[in-house]
Coordinates of C-alpha atoms and ligand atoms in Angstrom, one line a residue:
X9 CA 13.9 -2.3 -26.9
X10 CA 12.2 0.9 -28.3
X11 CA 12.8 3.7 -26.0
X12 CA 9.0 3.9 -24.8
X13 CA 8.3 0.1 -24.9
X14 CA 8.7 -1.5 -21.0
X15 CA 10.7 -4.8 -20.6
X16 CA 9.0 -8.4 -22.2
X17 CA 7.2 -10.0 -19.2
X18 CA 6.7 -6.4 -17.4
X19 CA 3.7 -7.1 -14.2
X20 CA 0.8 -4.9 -15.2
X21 CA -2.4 -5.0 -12.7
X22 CA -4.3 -3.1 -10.5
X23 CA -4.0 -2.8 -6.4
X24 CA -7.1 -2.7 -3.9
X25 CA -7.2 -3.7 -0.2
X26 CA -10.2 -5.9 1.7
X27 CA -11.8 -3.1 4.0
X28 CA -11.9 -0.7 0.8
X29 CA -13.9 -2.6 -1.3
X30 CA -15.2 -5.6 0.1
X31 CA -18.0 -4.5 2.2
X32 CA -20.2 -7.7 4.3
X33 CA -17.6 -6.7 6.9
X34 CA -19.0 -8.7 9.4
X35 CA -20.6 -12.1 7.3
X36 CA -20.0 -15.4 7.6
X37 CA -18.5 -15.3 10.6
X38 CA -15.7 -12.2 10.5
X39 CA -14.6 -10.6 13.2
X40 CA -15.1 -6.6 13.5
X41 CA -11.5 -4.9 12.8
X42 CA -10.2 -1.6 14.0
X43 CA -11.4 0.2 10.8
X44 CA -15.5 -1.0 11.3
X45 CA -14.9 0.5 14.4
X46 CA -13.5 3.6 13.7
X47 CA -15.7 4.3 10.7
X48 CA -19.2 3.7 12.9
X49 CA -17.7 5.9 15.2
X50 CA -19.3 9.7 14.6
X51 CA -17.2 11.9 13.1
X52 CA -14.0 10.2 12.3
X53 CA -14.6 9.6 8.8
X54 CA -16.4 11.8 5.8
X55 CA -20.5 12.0 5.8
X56 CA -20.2 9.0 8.3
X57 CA -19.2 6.7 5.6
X58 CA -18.6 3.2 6.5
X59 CA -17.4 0.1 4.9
X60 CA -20.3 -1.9 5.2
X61 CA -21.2 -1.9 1.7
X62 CA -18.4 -0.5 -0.3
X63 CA -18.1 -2.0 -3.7
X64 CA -19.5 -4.9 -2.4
X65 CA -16.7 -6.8 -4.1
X66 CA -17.2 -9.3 -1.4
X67 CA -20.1 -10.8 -3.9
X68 CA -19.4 -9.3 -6.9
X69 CA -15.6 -10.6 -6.9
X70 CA -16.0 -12.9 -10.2
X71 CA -17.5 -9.4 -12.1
X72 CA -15.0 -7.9 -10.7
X73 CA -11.8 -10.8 -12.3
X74 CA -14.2 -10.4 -15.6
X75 CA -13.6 -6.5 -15.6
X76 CA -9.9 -7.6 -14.9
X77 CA -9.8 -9.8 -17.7
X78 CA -11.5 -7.3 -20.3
X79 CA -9.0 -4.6 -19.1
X80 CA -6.4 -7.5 -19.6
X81 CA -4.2 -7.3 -16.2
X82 CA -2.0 -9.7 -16.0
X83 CA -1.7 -9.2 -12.1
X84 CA -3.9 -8.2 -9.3
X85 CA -3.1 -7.0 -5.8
X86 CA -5.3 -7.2 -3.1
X87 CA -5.0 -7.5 1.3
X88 CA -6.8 -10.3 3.1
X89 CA -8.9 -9.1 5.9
X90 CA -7.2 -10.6 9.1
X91 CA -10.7 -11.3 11.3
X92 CA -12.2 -12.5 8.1
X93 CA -10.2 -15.6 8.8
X94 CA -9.5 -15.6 12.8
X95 CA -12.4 -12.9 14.2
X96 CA -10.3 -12.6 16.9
X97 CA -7.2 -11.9 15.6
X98 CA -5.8 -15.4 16.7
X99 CA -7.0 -19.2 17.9
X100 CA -10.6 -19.5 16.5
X101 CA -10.3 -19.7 12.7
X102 CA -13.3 -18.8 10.1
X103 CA -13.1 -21.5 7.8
X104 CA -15.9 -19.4 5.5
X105 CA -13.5 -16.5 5.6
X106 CA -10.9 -18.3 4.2
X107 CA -13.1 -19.9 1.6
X108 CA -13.7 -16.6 0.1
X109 CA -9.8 -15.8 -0.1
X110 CA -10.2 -19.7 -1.7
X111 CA -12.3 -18.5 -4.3
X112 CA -11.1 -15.5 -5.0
X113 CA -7.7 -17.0 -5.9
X114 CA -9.2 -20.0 -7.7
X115 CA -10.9 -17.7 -10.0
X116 CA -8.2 -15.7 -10.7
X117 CA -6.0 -18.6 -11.6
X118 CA -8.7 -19.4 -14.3
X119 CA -8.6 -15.6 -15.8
X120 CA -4.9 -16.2 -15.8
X121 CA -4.1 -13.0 -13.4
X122 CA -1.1 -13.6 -10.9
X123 CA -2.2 -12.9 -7.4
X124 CA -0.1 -10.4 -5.4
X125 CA -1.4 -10.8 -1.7
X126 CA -1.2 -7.9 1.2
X127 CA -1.3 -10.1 4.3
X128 CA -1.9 -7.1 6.3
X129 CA -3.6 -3.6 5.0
X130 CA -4.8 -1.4 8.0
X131 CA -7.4 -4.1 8.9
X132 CA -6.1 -5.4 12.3
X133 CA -8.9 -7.3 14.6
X134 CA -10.5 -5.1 16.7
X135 CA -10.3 -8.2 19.6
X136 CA -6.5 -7.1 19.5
X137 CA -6.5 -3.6 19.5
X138 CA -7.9 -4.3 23.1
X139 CA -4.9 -6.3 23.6
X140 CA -3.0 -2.7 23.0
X141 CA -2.6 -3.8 19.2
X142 CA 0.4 -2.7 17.4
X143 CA 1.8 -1.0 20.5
X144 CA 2.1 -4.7 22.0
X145 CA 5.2 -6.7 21.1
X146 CA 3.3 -10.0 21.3
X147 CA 1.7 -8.7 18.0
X148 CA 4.9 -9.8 16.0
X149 CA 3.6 -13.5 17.2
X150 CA 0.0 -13.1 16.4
X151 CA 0.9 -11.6 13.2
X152 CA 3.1 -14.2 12.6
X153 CA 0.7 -17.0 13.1
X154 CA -1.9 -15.6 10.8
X155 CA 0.3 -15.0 7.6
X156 CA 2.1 -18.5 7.8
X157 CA -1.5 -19.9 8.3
X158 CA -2.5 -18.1 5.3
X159 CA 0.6 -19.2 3.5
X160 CA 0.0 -23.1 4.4
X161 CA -3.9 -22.1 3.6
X162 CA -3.2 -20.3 -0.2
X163 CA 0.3 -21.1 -0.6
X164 CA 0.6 -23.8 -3.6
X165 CA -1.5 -20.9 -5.8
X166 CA 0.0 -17.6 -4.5
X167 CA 3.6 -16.9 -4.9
X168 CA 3.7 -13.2 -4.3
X169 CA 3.6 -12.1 -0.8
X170 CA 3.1 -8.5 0.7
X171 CA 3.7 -8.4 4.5
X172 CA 2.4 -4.9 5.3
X173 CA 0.5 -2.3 3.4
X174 CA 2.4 1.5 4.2
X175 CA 4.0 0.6 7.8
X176 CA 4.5 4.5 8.1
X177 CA 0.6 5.5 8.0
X178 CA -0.6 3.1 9.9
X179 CA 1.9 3.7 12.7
X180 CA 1.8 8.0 12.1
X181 CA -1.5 8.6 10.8
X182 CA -3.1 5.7 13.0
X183 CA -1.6 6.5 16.0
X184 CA 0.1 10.1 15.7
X185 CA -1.9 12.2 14.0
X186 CA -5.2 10.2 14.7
X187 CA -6.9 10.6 11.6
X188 CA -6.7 6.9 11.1
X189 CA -7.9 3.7 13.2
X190 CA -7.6 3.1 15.8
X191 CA -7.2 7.2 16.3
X192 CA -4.4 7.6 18.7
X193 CA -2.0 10.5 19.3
X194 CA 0.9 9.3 20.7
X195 CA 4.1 9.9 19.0
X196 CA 5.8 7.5 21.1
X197 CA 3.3 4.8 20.5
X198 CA 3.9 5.7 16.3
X199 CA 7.5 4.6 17.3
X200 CA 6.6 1.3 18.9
X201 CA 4.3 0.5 15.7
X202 CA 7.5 1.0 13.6
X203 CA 9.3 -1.4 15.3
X204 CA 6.5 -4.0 16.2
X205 CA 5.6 -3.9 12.3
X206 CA 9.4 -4.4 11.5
X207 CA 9.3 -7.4 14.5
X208 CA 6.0 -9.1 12.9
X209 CA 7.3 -8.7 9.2
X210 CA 10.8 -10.1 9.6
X211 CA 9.7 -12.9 11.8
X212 CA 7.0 -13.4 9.0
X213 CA 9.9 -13.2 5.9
X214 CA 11.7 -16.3 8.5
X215 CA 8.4 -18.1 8.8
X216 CA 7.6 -17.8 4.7
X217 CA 10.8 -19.1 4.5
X218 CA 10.8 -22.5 6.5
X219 CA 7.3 -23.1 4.4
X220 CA 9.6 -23.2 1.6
X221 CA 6.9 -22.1 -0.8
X222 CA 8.0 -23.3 -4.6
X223 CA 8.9 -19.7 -6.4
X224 CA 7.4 -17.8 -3.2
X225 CA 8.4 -14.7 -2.8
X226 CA 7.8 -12.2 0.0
X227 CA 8.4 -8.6 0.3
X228 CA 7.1 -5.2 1.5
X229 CA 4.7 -2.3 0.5
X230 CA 6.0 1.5 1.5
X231 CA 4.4 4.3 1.4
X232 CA 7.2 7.6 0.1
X233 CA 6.5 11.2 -0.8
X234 CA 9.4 12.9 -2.9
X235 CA 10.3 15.2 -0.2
X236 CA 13.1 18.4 -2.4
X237 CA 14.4 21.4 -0.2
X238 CA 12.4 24.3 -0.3
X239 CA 16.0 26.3 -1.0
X240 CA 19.4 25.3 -1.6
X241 CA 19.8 26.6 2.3
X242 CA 21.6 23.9 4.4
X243 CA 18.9 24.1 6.7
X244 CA 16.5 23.1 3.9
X245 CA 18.6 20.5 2.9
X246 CA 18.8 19.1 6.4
X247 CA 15.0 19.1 6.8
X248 CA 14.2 17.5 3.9
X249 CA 16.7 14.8 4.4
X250 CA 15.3 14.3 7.8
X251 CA 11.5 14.1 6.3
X252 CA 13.0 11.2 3.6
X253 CA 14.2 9.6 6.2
X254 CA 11.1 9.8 8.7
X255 CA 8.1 9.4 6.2
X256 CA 10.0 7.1 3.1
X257 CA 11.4 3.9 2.4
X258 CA 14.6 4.7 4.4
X259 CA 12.4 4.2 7.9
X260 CA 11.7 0.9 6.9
X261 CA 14.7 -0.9 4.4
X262 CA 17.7 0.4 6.4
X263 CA 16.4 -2.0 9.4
X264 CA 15.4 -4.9 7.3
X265 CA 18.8 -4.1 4.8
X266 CA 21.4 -3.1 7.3
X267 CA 19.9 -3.7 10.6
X268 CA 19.9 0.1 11.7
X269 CA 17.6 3.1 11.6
X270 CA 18.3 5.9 9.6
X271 CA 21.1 8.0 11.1
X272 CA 18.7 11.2 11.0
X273 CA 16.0 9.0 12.9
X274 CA 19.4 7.8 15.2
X275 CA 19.9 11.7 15.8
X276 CA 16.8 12.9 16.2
X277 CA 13.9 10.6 17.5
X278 CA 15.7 8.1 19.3
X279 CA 13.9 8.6 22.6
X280 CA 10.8 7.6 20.7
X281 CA 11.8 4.2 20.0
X282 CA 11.2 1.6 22.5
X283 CA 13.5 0.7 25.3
X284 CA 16.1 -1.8 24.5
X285 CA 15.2 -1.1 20.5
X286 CA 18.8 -2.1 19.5
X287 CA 18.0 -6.1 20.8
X288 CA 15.6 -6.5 17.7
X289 CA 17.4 -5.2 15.3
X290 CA 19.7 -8.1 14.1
X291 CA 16.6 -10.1 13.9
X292 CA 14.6 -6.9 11.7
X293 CA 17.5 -7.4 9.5
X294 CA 15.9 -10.3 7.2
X295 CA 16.6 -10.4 3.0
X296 CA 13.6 -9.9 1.3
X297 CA 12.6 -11.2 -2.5
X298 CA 11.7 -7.3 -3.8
X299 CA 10.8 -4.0 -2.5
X300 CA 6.8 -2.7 -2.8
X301 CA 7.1 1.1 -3.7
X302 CA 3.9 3.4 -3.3
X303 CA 3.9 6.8 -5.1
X304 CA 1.6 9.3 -5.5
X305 CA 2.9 13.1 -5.0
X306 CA 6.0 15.1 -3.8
X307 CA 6.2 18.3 -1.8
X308 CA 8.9 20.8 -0.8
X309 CA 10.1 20.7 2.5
X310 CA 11.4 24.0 4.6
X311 CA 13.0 24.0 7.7
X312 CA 10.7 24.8 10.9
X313 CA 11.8 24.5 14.3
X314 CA 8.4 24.1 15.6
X315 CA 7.7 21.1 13.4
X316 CA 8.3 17.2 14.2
X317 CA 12.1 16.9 13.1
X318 CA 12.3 20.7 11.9
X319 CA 10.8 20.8 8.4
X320 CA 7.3 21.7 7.1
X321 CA 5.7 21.0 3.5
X322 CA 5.5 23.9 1.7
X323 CA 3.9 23.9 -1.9
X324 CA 5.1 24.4 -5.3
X325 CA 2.2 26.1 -7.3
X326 CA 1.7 22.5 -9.3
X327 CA -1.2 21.2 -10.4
X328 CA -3.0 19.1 -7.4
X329 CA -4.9 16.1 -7.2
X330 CA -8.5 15.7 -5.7
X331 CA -6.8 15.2 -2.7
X332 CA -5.0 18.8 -3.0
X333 CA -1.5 16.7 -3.5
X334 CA 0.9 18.2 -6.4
X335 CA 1.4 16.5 -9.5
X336 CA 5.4 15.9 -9.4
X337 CA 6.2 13.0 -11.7
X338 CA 9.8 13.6 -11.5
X339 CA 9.7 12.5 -8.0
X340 CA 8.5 9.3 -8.9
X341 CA 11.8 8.6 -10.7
X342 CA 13.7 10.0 -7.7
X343 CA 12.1 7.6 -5.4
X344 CA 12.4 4.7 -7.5
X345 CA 16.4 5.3 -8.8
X346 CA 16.9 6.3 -4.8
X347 CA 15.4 2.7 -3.4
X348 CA 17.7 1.3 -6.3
X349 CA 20.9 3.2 -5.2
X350 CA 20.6 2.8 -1.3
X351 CA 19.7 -0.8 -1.2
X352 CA 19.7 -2.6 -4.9
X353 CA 17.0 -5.0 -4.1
X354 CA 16.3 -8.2 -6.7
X355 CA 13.4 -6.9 -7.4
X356 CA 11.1 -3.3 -7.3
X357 CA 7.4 -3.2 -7.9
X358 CA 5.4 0.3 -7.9
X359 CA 2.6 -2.0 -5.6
X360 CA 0.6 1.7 -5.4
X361 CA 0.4 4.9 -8.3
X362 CA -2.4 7.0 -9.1
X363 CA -4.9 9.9 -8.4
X364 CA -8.0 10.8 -7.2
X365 CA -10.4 13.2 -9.7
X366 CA -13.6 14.7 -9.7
X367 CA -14.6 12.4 -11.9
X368 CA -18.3 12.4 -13.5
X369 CA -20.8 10.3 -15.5
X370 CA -21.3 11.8 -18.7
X371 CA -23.4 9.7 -21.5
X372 CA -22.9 6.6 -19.4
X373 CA -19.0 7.2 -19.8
X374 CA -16.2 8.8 -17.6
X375 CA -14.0 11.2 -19.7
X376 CA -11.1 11.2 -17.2
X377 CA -8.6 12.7 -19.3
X378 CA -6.5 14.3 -16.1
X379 CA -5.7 10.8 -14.7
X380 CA -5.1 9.4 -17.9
X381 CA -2.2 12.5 -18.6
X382 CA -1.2 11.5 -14.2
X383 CA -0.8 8.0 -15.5
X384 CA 1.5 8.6 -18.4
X385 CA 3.8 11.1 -16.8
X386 CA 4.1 8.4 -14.3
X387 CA 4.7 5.6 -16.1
X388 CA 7.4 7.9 -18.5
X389 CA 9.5 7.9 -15.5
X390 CA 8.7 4.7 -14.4
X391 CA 10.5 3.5 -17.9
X392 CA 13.3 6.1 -17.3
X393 CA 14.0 4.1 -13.9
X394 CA 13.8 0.6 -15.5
X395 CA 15.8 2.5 -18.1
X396 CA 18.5 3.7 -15.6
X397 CA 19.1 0.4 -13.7
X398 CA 16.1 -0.2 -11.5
X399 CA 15.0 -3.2 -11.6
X400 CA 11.4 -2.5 -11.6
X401 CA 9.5 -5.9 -12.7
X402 CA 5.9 -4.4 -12.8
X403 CA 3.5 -1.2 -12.0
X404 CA -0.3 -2.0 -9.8
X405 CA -2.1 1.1 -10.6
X406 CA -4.3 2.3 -7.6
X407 CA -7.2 1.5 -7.9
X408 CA -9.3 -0.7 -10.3
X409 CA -12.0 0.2 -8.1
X410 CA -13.5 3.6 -7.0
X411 CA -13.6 2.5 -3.0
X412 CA -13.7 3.4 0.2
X413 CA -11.0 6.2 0.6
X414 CA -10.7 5.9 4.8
X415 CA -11.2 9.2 6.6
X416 CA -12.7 10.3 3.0
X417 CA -15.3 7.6 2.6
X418 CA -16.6 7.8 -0.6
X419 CA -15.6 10.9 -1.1
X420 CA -12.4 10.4 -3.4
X421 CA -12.4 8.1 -6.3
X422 CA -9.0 6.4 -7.5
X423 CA -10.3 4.2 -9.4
X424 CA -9.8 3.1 -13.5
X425 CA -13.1 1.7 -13.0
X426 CA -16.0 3.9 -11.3
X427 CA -18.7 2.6 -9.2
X428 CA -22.0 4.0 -8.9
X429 CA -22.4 3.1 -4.7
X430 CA -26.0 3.1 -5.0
X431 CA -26.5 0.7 -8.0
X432 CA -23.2 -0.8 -7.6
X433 CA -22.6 -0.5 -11.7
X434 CA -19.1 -0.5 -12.7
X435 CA -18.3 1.7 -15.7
X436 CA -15.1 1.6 -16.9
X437 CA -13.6 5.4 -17.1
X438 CA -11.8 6.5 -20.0
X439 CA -8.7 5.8 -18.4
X440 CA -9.5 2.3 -17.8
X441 CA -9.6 1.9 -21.7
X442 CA -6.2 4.1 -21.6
X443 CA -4.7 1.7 -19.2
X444 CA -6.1 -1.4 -21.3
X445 CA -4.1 0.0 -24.6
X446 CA -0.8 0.5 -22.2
X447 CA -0.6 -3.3 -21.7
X448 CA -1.8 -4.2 -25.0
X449 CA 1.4 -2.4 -26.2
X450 CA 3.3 -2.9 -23.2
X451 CA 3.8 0.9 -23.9
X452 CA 2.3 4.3 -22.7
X453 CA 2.6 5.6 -26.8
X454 CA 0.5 3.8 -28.9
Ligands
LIG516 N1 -4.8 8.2 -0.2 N2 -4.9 7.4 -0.9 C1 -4.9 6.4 -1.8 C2 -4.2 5.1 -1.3 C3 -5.1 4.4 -0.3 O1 -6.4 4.2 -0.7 C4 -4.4 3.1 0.0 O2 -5.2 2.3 0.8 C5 -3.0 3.3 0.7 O3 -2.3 2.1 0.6 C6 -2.3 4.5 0.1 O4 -2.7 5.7 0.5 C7 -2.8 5.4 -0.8

């Protein structure tokens, strides 16, 4: 294999998620989730921005597989919107909601693009946040019910299953920080969302399981920032082990791989776990088929006793994103060869890479030339990992879609593909083409 060409058979799609870029949040039937609410609520989200329109993707979704097709993914990842199919999180079901996840997969199928499903991304029914949502342990049951009735509903087409979208933001930036439905700031209820996630998930892997789904498999999206010492200082050192451990991949496998929390999380934040925590934990610990990794920045962490578990970000002078986050390729390698090394899962997948520009029309054309050098600094150490013994089977850039960036609204586009929100005309950016050429070549040199 030439040194810049990935593995035959490497996964190359494109990741989106329902309340980002479906819009018709409420049609045929669907149930309001947390997110409608939270974005009609003043002043939680940018310019008021709402995902009632979005890239209206819930009618345009066979355009949308024909742009797939002409940019020649071989995969697609997208997240089912819970009260699309039961409105109220559980009992009545929405037959029309799950004729649209029908159609969407049934036309996917035909373009010959693999379906990679997110059972759950951020969208929770709004009829159970009243119900205390993720804070309440019966959610591991509701949850449960809903992904093994999507997997009896979708299961002879899709193989590859995502349980949760990013566990950590939705429990810290949902429910912590409140920047994020359903806007609490509780650090203790962030804890209980840890664990209730980790409940519903494994419960879900053993329910996946007994549906004995021929060549399922089932595994987990996380979200990870490369998080390097600010100094060699062992106080540095300490913090930024402590912020891997809190924020990464390590908050989330070391339950499910070895039926504990991670020792710094042991140390340090136990009395923000739920009472009794320990009982769950031999039923958390549940093999999974491969490991989801999200990537997008690093940051340098420096020890600060008047932060959560005594470290701060501090910047590095790189080159930032539209969302102000540093450029730091080489972390992406770190995070990948680091899953690898703690846990040697079957399988990786980056399910999440990418970056948001300030990207314009110009001559009916977007000249995005910074994502398309973020994209092949990314997928060099992507290669390097694959290279080095992770077994990384395939790479979702995020997005194929400009979309609905949460708090940001509309403000931040990700996408390979940009969308003009008040014509809803897709124009594929320059990067998009790039990205097209990679899988052509299987190869980020051409
Ligand atoms: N911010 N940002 C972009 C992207 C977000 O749009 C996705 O929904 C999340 O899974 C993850 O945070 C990453």
């Amino acid at each position: 294999m030439s040194e810049k060409v990935f593995p035959k058979d490497f996964m190359w799609g494109a990741a989106t998620a329902s309340y980002q870029i479906e819009g018709s949040p409420l049609a045929d039937g669907a149930g309001p989730s947390i997110w409608h609410k939270f974005s009609h609520t003043p002043g939680n989200t940018y310019n008021g921005d709402t995902g009632d329109v979005a890239d209206d993707h819930y009618n345009k979704y066979k355009e949308d597989i024909a742009l797939m097709k002409d940019l020649g993914l071989n995969a697609y990842r997208f997240s089912i919107s819970w009260p699309r199919i039961f409105p109220y999180g559980k009992g009545k079901i929405n037959e029309k909601g799950v004729d649209f996840y029908n159609r969407l997969v049934d036309e996917l199928l035909k373009a010959d693009i693999t379906p990679f499903v997110t059972l759950y991304h951020w969208d929770l029914p709004a009829a159970l946040q009243d119900l205390g949502g993720w804070t309440n342990r019966d959610i591991a049951y509701w949850y449960t019910d809903y992904a093994d009735y999507m997997f009896q509903r979708l299961g002879d087409r899709v193989k590859n299953w995502i349980t949760l979208n990013e566990p950590w933001v939705m429990a810290f930036v949902g429910h912590f920080m409140g920047e994020h439905a359903p806007g609490m700031k509780d650090l203790y209820a962030s804890f209980s969302v840890v664990h209730n996630q980790l409940r519903a998930h494994s419960k879900t892997v053993k329910a996946f399981r007994e549906e004995n789904i021929k060549e399922g498999k089932i595994g987990i999206t996380l979200s990870n920032s490369s998080h390097d010492p600010a100094t060699n200082s062992q106080e540095d050192k300490d913090a930024a082990r402590l912020a891997h451990e809190w924020t990464n991949y390590p908050l989330f496998l070391n339950p499910i791989y070895k039926g504990e929390y991670p020792s710094g999380i042991k140390e340090y934040a136990s009395e923000f776990l739920p009472h009794n925590y320990e009982n769950d934990l031999e039923e958390i610990k549940e093999k999974i088929d491969f490991v989801g990794i999200n990537y997008y920045s690093g940051d340098l962490v420096k020890a600060d006793t008047k932060s959560f578990l005594g470290g701060k970000t501090v910047e590095r002078g790189l080159p930032k994103t539209e969302m102000g986050w540093e450029i730091y390729p080489e972390g992406f390698y770190k995070i990948l060869k680091g899953v690898q090394n703690e846990y040697n899962p079957k399988e990786v997948y980056v399910t999440e890479n990418g970056a948001a520009f300030d990207d314009k029309v110009v001559n009916q054309g977007v000249h995005d030339e910074d994502r398309i050098d973020y994209l092949k600094k990314h997928l060099e150490q992507a290669l390097r990992a694959i290279q080095n013994g992770v077994t990384l089977k395939g790479y979702f850039v995020w997005s194929l879609l400009d979309n609905f960036e949460w708090a940001w609204g509309y403000s931040k586009r990700f996408g390979i593909v940009y969308v003009d929100y008040k014509t809803q005309k897709r124009i594929i950016k320059d990067s998009g083409k790039w990205y097209s050429q990679v899988i052509k070549n299987n190869s980020f040199e051409f």
